[in-house]
Amino acid sequence: MVKILLNGCGGKMGTAITNLSKNYDNISIVAGVDKSPKDSSSYPVFKSISEVNVDCDVILDFSRPDSLDEILNYSNTNSLPIVLCTTGYTNEQIDKINEFSKNHTVFRSANMSIGVNIVNNILKSVSTILYENYDIELIEKHHNQKVDAPSGTALLLADTIKNTISEKIDYIYGREGVSKKKHNEIGIHAIRGGSIVGEHDLIFAGEGETIEIKHTAQSRDVFAAGSLKACAFIYKKAAGLYDMNDVLGM
């Protein structure tokens, strides 16, 4: 049984993870962290991760970037692997995570959906072929409470395309005024509204035809399932930096 400490347990994703975890025999959430604990939780909830006194095997984080230092400190003190599902980290924070993973077990992914990560691997195969004759645009849609824009997933997908192309690629975040597209640009457009869970639409527009690769998350359960799978995967793994490709064997 893998015992999970869930940081950000009171949020929408934390609630989805808690509910879905009840369907697993090999996983149990034994404690949570949230700034506004709720008495109705099925496990003890602490206001700060530094206050947690429950024995656990893995830290699962679905919170905010500003909690990173506390998580790394708790992981280091208690020798616990971390699954980081939070997005919106600064470059400095990403460097800190990468450095930490040299001596600790860390899993980090911009998106925990199996489908998104399969799309990402498809892009590794087709982007170089399509780039010569197609313009590339990316549209992402999320609910109106999402903090970061563009989404971490949008940047993951855009970076995958960029890294497969030898020419220098520039990102254009939305357009206004006189803005004729250059071929080496990838337009990234963020839409926020209502309760949209998450949509990512990659458009390859050529002469006389358009190819679209789209992923739509219809429920937060797809991210919850991926995060729980990651916790089971990383338990007792050696120090290093892991992601969904390792979980999927891709």
Short mmCIF file of C-alpha atoms in Angstrom, two decimals:
data_model
loop_
_atom_site.label_atom_id
_atom_site.label_comp_id
_atom_site.label_asym_id
_atom_site.label_seq_id
_atom_site.Cartn_x
_atom_site.Cartn_y
_atom_site.Cartn_z
CA MET A 1 0.00 0.00 0.00
CA VAL A 2 1.41 3.37 -1.07
CA LYS A 3 0.55 6.04 1.52
CA ILE A 4 0.12 9.48 -0.04
CA LEU A 5 0.41 12.95 1.46
CA LEU A 6 -1.77 15.19 -0.74
CA ASN A 7 -0.70 18.83 -0.82
CA GLY A 8 -3.58 21.00 -2.04
CA CYS A 9 -6.21 18.49 -0.97
CA GLY A 10 -8.97 21.10 -0.64
CA GLY A 11 -8.89 22.28 -4.26
CA LYS A 12 -10.91 20.92 -7.16
CA MET A 13 -8.11 18.59 -8.24
CA GLY A 14 -7.43 17.54 -4.66
CA THR A 15 -11.09 16.63 -4.24
CA ALA A 16 -11.09 14.64 -7.49
CA ILE A 17 -7.95 12.75 -6.44
CA THR A 18 -9.39 11.97 -3.00
CA ASN A 19 -12.62 10.61 -4.47
CA LEU A 20 -10.89 8.54 -7.16
CA SER A 21 -8.32 7.09 -4.74
CA LYS A 22 -11.11 5.16 -3.04
CA ASN A 23 -11.25 2.90 -6.12
CA TYR A 24 -7.64 1.76 -5.69
CA ASP A 25 -6.55 -1.14 -3.51
CA ASN A 26 -2.82 -0.33 -3.62
CA ILE A 27 -3.07 3.41 -2.81
CA SER A 28 -4.33 5.36 0.18
CA ILE A 29 -4.32 9.08 0.97
CA VAL A 30 -3.32 9.22 4.63
CA ALA A 31 -2.96 12.99 5.11
CA GLY A 32 -3.57 16.27 3.34
CA VAL A 33 -2.39 19.87 3.37
CA ASP A 34 -4.66 22.84 2.75
CA LYS A 35 -4.75 26.41 4.07
CA SER A 36 -8.46 25.98 4.87
CA PRO A 37 -8.90 22.47 6.31
CA LYS A 38 -12.36 20.90 6.21
CA ASP A 39 -13.67 18.76 9.06
CA SER A 40 -15.45 16.46 6.59
CA SER A 41 -12.21 15.04 5.16
CA SER A 42 -11.62 11.29 5.46
CA TYR A 43 -8.00 11.89 6.56
CA PRO A 44 -6.22 14.44 8.76
CA VAL A 45 -5.61 17.79 7.06
CA PHE A 46 -2.89 20.23 8.11
CA LYS A 47 -2.58 23.94 7.30
CA SER A 48 1.13 23.58 6.48
CA ILE A 49 3.17 20.65 5.23
CA SER A 50 5.69 21.34 7.99
CA GLU A 51 2.98 20.38 10.53
CA VAL A 52 2.33 16.92 9.04
CA ASN A 53 3.12 14.16 11.55
CA VAL A 54 1.57 11.22 9.70
CA ASP A 55 3.74 8.45 8.23
CA CYS A 56 3.59 8.51 4.42
CA ASP A 57 5.46 7.21 1.36
CA VAL A 58 4.95 9.83 -1.38
CA ILE A 59 4.14 13.55 -1.54
CA LEU A 60 1.59 14.40 -4.25
CA ASP A 61 1.36 18.12 -4.99
CA PHE A 62 -1.54 19.75 -6.80
CA SER A 63 -1.35 23.25 -5.34
CA ARG A 64 0.46 26.45 -6.32
CA PRO A 65 4.05 27.26 -7.30
CA ASP A 66 4.70 29.26 -4.13
CA SER A 67 4.52 26.07 -2.04
CA LEU A 68 7.56 24.53 -3.77
CA ASP A 69 10.21 25.42 -1.18
CA GLU A 70 8.17 23.96 1.68
CA ILE A 71 7.61 20.74 -0.28
CA LEU A 72 11.29 20.35 -1.14
CA ASN A 73 12.28 20.97 2.48
CA TYR A 74 9.78 18.39 3.77
CA SER A 75 10.87 15.88 1.13
CA ASN A 76 14.52 16.35 2.05
CA THR A 77 13.92 16.10 5.80
CA ASN A 78 11.76 12.98 5.53
CA SER A 79 13.43 11.32 2.51
CA LEU A 80 10.16 11.20 0.55
CA PRO A 81 9.71 11.11 -3.24
CA ILE A 82 7.63 13.92 -4.77
CA VAL A 83 5.06 13.97 -7.55
CA LEU A 84 4.75 17.59 -8.74
CA CYS A 85 1.59 18.24 -10.78
CA THR A 86 1.49 22.00 -10.21
CA THR A 87 2.07 24.26 -13.22
CA GLY A 88 3.19 27.87 -13.55
CA TYR A 89 6.70 27.44 -12.12
CA THR A 90 9.26 30.12 -12.96
CA ASN A 91 12.47 29.17 -14.77
CA GLU A 92 14.29 29.61 -11.46
CA GLN A 93 11.92 27.16 -9.74
CA ILE A 94 12.33 24.62 -12.56
CA ASP A 95 16.12 24.89 -12.18
CA LYS A 96 15.69 24.28 -8.45
CA ILE A 97 13.56 21.17 -9.11
CA ASN A 98 16.09 19.82 -11.59
CA GLU A 99 18.95 20.38 -9.14
CA PHE A 100 16.96 18.76 -6.30
CA SER A 101 16.30 15.68 -8.45
CA LYS A 102 20.03 14.93 -8.67
CA ASN A 103 19.87 13.58 -5.11
CA HIS A 104 16.14 13.00 -4.62
CA THR A 105 13.31 11.18 -6.37
CA VAL A 106 11.14 13.67 -8.25
CA PHE A 107 8.31 13.27 -10.75
CA ARG A 108 7.19 16.37 -12.67
CA SER A 109 4.77 16.68 -15.56
CA ALA A 110 2.89 19.65 -17.00
CA ASN A 111 -0.10 17.39 -17.62
CA MET A 112 -1.06 14.13 -15.92
CA SER A 113 -3.46 12.96 -18.63
CA ILE A 114 -2.38 9.82 -20.49
CA GLY A 115 -4.07 11.18 -23.64
CA VAL A 116 -2.16 14.48 -23.58
CA ASN A 117 1.13 12.68 -23.22
CA ILE A 118 0.30 10.40 -26.15
CA VAL A 119 -0.51 13.53 -28.22
CA ASN A 120 2.83 14.98 -27.13
CA ASN A 121 4.65 11.91 -28.44
CA ILE A 122 2.74 12.10 -31.73
CA LEU A 123 4.00 15.68 -32.12
CA LYS A 124 7.59 14.46 -31.76
CA SER A 125 7.02 12.29 -34.84
CA VAL A 126 5.06 14.62 -37.14
CA SER A 127 6.16 18.20 -36.40
CA THR A 128 9.36 18.11 -38.44
CA ILE A 129 7.50 16.66 -41.42
CA LEU A 130 4.66 19.18 -41.28
CA TYR A 131 6.63 22.32 -40.47
CA GLU A 132 7.96 22.93 -43.98
CA ASN A 133 4.52 23.36 -45.57
CA TYR A 134 2.22 24.20 -42.67
CA ASP A 135 1.75 27.11 -40.29
CA ILE A 136 1.34 26.10 -36.65
CA GLU A 137 -1.08 27.58 -34.12
CA LEU A 138 -2.11 26.34 -30.67
CA ILE A 139 -5.35 27.20 -28.86
CA GLU A 140 -5.90 26.22 -25.24
CA LYS A 141 -9.11 26.63 -23.21
CA HIS A 142 -9.59 26.38 -19.45
CA HIS A 143 -12.00 27.41 -16.69
CA ASN A 144 -12.11 30.99 -15.47
CA GLN A 145 -10.27 30.25 -12.21
CA LYS A 146 -7.07 28.94 -13.79
CA VAL A 147 -4.16 31.07 -12.61
CA ASP A 148 -1.46 30.62 -15.28
CA ALA A 149 -1.73 31.46 -18.98
CA PRO A 150 -0.79 29.97 -21.29
CA SER A 151 -1.28 26.63 -19.59
CA GLY A 152 1.62 24.40 -18.67
CA THR A 153 0.28 21.84 -21.13
CA ALA A 154 0.23 24.38 -23.97
CA LEU A 155 3.88 25.18 -23.30
CA LEU A 156 4.72 21.47 -23.06
CA LEU A 157 3.20 20.83 -26.50
CA ALA A 158 4.70 23.96 -28.04
CA ASP A 159 8.15 23.14 -26.65
CA THR A 160 7.91 19.63 -28.09
CA ILE A 161 7.23 21.05 -31.56
CA LYS A 162 9.96 23.67 -31.15
CA ASN A 163 12.55 21.10 -30.08
CA THR A 164 11.94 18.93 -33.17
CA ILE A 165 12.57 21.80 -35.63
CA SER A 166 16.09 22.92 -36.50
CA GLU A 167 15.03 26.49 -37.38
CA LYS A 168 14.68 29.08 -34.61
CA ILE A 169 11.04 29.17 -33.51
CA ASP A 170 9.35 32.16 -31.86
CA TYR A 171 6.21 32.04 -29.71
CA ILE A 172 3.55 34.71 -30.31
CA TYR A 173 1.07 34.99 -27.44
CA GLY A 174 -2.16 36.17 -29.06
CA ARG A 175 -2.28 38.81 -31.80
CA GLU A 176 -3.61 42.32 -32.27
CA GLY A 177 -3.19 45.17 -34.73
CA VAL A 178 -0.97 44.61 -37.76
CA SER A 179 0.32 41.12 -37.12
CA LYS A 180 1.13 39.20 -40.29
CA LYS A 181 2.26 35.71 -39.38
CA LYS A 182 5.85 34.65 -40.00
CA HIS A 183 6.40 31.00 -40.80
CA ASN A 184 8.77 30.41 -37.88
CA GLU A 185 6.14 31.58 -35.38
CA ILE A 186 3.88 29.39 -33.27
CA GLY A 187 0.84 31.33 -32.14
CA ILE A 188 -0.31 30.38 -28.63
CA HIS A 189 -3.78 31.55 -27.64
CA ALA A 190 -5.33 31.20 -24.17
CA ILE A 191 -9.09 31.21 -23.58
CA ARG A 192 -10.59 31.33 -20.07
CA GLY A 193 -14.26 30.84 -19.28
CA GLY A 194 -16.86 28.96 -17.29
CA SER A 195 -15.98 25.47 -16.11
CA ILE A 196 -13.94 24.22 -19.10
CA VAL A 197 -11.74 21.42 -17.72
CA GLY A 198 -9.13 21.66 -20.46
CA GLU A 199 -8.88 21.69 -24.26
CA HIS A 200 -5.77 21.86 -26.42
CA ASP A 201 -6.08 22.23 -30.19
CA LEU A 202 -2.98 22.10 -32.39
CA ILE A 203 -3.59 23.48 -35.88
CA PHE A 204 -1.31 22.76 -38.83
CA ALA A 205 -2.62 25.04 -41.61
CA GLY A 206 -1.35 24.41 -45.13
CA GLU A 207 -2.39 25.39 -48.66
CA GLY A 208 -5.82 23.90 -49.26
CA GLU A 209 -5.95 21.75 -46.12
CA THR A 210 -5.76 21.91 -42.35
CA ILE A 211 -4.69 19.21 -39.92
CA GLU A 212 -5.86 19.43 -36.31
CA ILE A 213 -4.70 17.37 -33.35
CA LYS A 214 -6.98 17.97 -30.40
CA HIS A 215 -7.30 16.73 -26.84
CA THR A 216 -10.33 17.46 -24.67
CA ALA A 217 -10.45 16.63 -20.97
CA GLN A 218 -14.09 16.01 -20.05
CA SER A 219 -13.41 15.39 -16.37
CA ARG A 220 -10.69 16.11 -13.82
CA ASP A 221 -10.62 12.37 -13.20
CA VAL A 222 -8.21 11.94 -16.14
CA PHE A 223 -5.63 14.04 -14.28
CA ALA A 224 -6.42 12.40 -10.95
CA ALA A 225 -5.91 8.91 -12.40
CA GLY A 226 -2.59 9.92 -13.95
CA SER A 227 -1.33 11.44 -10.71
CA LEU A 228 -2.21 8.34 -8.68
CA LYS A 229 -0.53 6.16 -11.30
CA ALA A 230 2.56 8.36 -10.98
CA CYS A 231 2.59 7.92 -7.19
CA ALA A 232 2.51 4.13 -7.52
CA PHE A 233 5.23 4.32 -10.18
CA ILE A 234 7.66 6.54 -8.29
CA TYR A 235 7.39 4.71 -4.95
CA LYS A 236 10.83 3.27 -4.08
CA LYS A 237 12.40 4.56 -7.33
CA ALA A 238 16.01 5.76 -7.27
CA ALA A 239 16.88 9.46 -7.23
CA GLY A 240 16.26 11.22 -10.53
CA LEU A 241 13.74 13.24 -12.52
CA TYR A 242 10.81 11.27 -13.94
CA ASP A 243 7.76 12.19 -16.05
CA MET A 244 4.73 10.61 -17.73
CA ASN A 245 6.85 9.11 -20.49
CA ASP A 246 8.49 6.94 -17.84
CA VAL A 247 5.10 5.87 -16.48
CA LEU A 248 3.81 5.02 -19.95
CA GLY A 249 7.06 3.40 -21.07
CA MET A 250 7.35 5.77 -24.04
#
